[in-house]
Coordinates of C-alpha atoms in Angstrom, one line a residue:
X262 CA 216.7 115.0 225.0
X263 CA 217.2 118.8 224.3
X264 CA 218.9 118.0 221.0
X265 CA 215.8 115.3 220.1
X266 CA 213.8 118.1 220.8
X267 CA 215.3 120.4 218.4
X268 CA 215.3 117.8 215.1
X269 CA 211.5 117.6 216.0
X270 CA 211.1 120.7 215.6
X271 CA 212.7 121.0 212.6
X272 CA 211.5 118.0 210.9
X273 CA 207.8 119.6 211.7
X274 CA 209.1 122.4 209.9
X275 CA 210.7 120.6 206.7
X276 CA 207.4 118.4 206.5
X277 CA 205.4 121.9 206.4
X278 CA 207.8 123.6 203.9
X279 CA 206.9 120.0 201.8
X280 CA 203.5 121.0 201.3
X281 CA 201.9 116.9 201.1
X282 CA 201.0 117.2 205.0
X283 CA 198.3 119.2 206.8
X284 CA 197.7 120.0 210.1
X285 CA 201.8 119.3 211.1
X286 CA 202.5 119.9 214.7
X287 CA 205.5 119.6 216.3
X288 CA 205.0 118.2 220.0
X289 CA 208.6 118.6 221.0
X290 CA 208.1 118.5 225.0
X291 CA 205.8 115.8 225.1
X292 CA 206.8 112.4 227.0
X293 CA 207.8 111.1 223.9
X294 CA 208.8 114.2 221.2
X295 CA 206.4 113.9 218.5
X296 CA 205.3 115.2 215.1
X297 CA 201.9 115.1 214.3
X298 CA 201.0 115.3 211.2
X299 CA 197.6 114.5 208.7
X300 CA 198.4 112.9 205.2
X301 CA 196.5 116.0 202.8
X302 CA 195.3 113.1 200.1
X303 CA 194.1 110.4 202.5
X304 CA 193.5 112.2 205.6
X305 CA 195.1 109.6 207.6
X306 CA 196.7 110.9 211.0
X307 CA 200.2 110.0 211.9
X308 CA 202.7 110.7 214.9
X309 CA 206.8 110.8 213.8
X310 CA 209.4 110.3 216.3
X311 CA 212.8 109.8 216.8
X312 CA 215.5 107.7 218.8
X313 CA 212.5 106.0 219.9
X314 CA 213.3 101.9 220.1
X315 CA 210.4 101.1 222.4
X316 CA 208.0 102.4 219.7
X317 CA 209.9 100.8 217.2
X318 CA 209.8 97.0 218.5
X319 CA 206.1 97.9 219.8
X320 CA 205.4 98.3 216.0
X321 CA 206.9 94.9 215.3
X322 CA 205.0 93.6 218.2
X323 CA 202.0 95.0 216.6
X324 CA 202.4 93.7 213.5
X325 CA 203.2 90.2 214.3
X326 CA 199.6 89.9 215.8
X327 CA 197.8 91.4 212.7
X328 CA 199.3 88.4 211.1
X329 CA 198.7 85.8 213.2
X330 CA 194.6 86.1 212.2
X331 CA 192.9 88.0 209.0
X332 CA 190.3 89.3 211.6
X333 CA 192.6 91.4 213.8
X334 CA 193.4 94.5 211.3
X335 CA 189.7 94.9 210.1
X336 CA 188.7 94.6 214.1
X337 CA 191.4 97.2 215.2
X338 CA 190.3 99.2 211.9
X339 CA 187.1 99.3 213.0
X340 CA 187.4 100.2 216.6
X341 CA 189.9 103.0 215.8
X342 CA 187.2 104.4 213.1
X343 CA 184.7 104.6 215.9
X344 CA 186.9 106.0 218.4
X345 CA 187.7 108.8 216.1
X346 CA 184.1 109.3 215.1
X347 CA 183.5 109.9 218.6
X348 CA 186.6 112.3 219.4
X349 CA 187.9 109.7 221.9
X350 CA 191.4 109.1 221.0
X351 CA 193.0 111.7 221.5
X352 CA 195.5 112.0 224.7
X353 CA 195.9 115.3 224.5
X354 CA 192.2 115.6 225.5
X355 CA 192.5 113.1 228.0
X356 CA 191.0 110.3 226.3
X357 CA 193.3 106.8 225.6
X358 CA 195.3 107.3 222.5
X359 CA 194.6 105.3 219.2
X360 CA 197.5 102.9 219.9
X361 CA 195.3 102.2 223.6
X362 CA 193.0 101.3 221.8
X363 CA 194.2 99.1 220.0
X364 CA 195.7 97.6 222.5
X365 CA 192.2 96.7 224.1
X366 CA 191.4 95.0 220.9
X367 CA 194.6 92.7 221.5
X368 CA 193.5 92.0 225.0
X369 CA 189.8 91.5 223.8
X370 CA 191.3 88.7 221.4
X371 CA 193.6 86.8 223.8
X372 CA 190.5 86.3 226.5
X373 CA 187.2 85.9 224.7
X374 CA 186.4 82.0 224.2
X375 CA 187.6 80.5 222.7
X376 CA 191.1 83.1 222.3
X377 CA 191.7 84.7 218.8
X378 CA 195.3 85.3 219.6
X379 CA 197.8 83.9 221.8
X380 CA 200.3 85.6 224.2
X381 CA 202.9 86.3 222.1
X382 CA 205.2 87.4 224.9
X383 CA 204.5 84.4 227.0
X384 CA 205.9 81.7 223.9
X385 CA 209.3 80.4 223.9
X386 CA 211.3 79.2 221.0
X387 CA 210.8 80.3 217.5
X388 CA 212.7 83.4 217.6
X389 CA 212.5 85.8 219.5
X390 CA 211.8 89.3 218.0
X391 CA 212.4 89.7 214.1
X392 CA 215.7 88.9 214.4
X393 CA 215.8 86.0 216.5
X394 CA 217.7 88.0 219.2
X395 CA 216.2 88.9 222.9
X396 CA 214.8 92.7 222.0
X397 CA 215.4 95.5 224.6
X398 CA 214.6 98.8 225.0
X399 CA 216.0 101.8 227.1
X400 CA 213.5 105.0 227.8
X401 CA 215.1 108.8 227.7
X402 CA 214.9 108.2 231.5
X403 CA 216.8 104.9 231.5
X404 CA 214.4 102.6 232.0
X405 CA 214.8 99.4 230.3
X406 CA 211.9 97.4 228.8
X407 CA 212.4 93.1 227.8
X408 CA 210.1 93.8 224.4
X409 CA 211.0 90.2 223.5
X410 CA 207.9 88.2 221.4
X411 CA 207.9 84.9 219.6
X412 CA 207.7 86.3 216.2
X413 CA 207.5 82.8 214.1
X414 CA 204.2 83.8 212.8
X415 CA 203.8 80.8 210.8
X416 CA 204.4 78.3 213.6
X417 CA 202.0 79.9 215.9
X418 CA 199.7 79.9 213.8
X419 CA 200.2 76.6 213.1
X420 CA 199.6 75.3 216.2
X421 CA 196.8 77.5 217.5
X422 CA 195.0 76.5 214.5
X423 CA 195.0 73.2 216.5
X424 CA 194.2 73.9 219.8
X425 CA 190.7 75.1 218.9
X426 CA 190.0 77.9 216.5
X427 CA 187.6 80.9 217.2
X428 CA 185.6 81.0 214.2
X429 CA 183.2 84.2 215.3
X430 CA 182.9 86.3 212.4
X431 CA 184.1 89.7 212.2
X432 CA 181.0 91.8 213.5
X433 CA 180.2 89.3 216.1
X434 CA 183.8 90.0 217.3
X435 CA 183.0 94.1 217.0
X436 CA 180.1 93.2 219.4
X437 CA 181.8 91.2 221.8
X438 CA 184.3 94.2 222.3
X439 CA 181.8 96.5 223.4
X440 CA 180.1 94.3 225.3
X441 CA 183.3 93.2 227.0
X442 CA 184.6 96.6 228.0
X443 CA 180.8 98.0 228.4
X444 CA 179.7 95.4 230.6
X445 CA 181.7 93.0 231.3
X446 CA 185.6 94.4 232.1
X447 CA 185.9 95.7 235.8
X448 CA 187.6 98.9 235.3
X449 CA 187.9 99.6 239.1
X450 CA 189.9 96.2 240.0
X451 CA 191.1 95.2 236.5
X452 CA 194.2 95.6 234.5
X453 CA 194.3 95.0 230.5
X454 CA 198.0 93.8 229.2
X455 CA 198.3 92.5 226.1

């Protein structure tokens, strides 16, 4: 961990010394060591870390649902966009992080009516994982995670085309998020897993 710590800070210094990036922070005793850096031409925010294989196969996880239905990566855009309008996600200031948020989305999507998107972690067959193998993941701590997914986009797609497409449109979507968590989710006994 100490010598993780170390290459973060030192990649946060080689990205500065590059001069592309702006606002480059090296978090290096966070949970998770991070670099936090803002692309200086798009102004899009980004987080670097290392030795990190949880992040990694949540990525994959991530991007097998944006797949799975054209509506998902506008919906997630969109939400994002307003949570960083409104300075809430951002952790570090106690609010849920942009990748929370997300996740909410993904949640949203699996239990409106009729579902957007399956449980990808639930299927069996198809693969599992990009690879076809069963994907796991230790923490610094030693913790080990079962990240395993069906990724065979194409056949879930497939067959949850089906069972009985949702065919809200995008914005109708946007405002059955808010009113989901606004007014519908109970925060005090609930639990949202995607």
């Amino acid at each position: 961990m100490e010598a993780q710590r170390k290459m973060i800070e030192q990649l946060a210094e080689a990205i500065k010394a590059g001069g592309e990036m702006r606002a480059v922070h090296a978090r290096p005793k966070a949970r998770v060591p991070i670099v936090a850096l803002e692309d200086g031409v798009s102004g899009l925010s980004c987080d670097v870390c290392m030795c990190n294989q949880l992040a990694l196969l949540n990525s994959r996880l991530l991007r097998a649902y944006t797949q799975l239905d054209p509506r998902v990566r506008p919906l997630c855009a969109a939400v994002k966009h307003w949570t960083k309008r409104r300075c809430i996600a951002d952790p570090y200031r106690g609010s849920p992080s942009s990748y929370a948020w997300v996740l909410l989305v993904l949640n949203y999507l699996q239990t409106t009516s009729p579902p957007v998107l399956p449980v990808l972690q639930a299927l069996r067959g198809g693969g599992w994982g990009p690879t076809g193998e069963a994907m796991q993941a230790a923490t610094h701590d030693g913790r080990v995670f079962d990240c395993s997914f069906c990724a065979d986009v194409e056949s879930v797609r497939g067959a949850t085309q089906r069972l009985g497409v949702n065919t809200q449109g995008l914005g109708e979507l946007l405002v059955g998020f808010f009113r989901c968590y606004a007014r519908e989710f109970d925060f005090k006994g609930g639990v949202v897993s995607v």
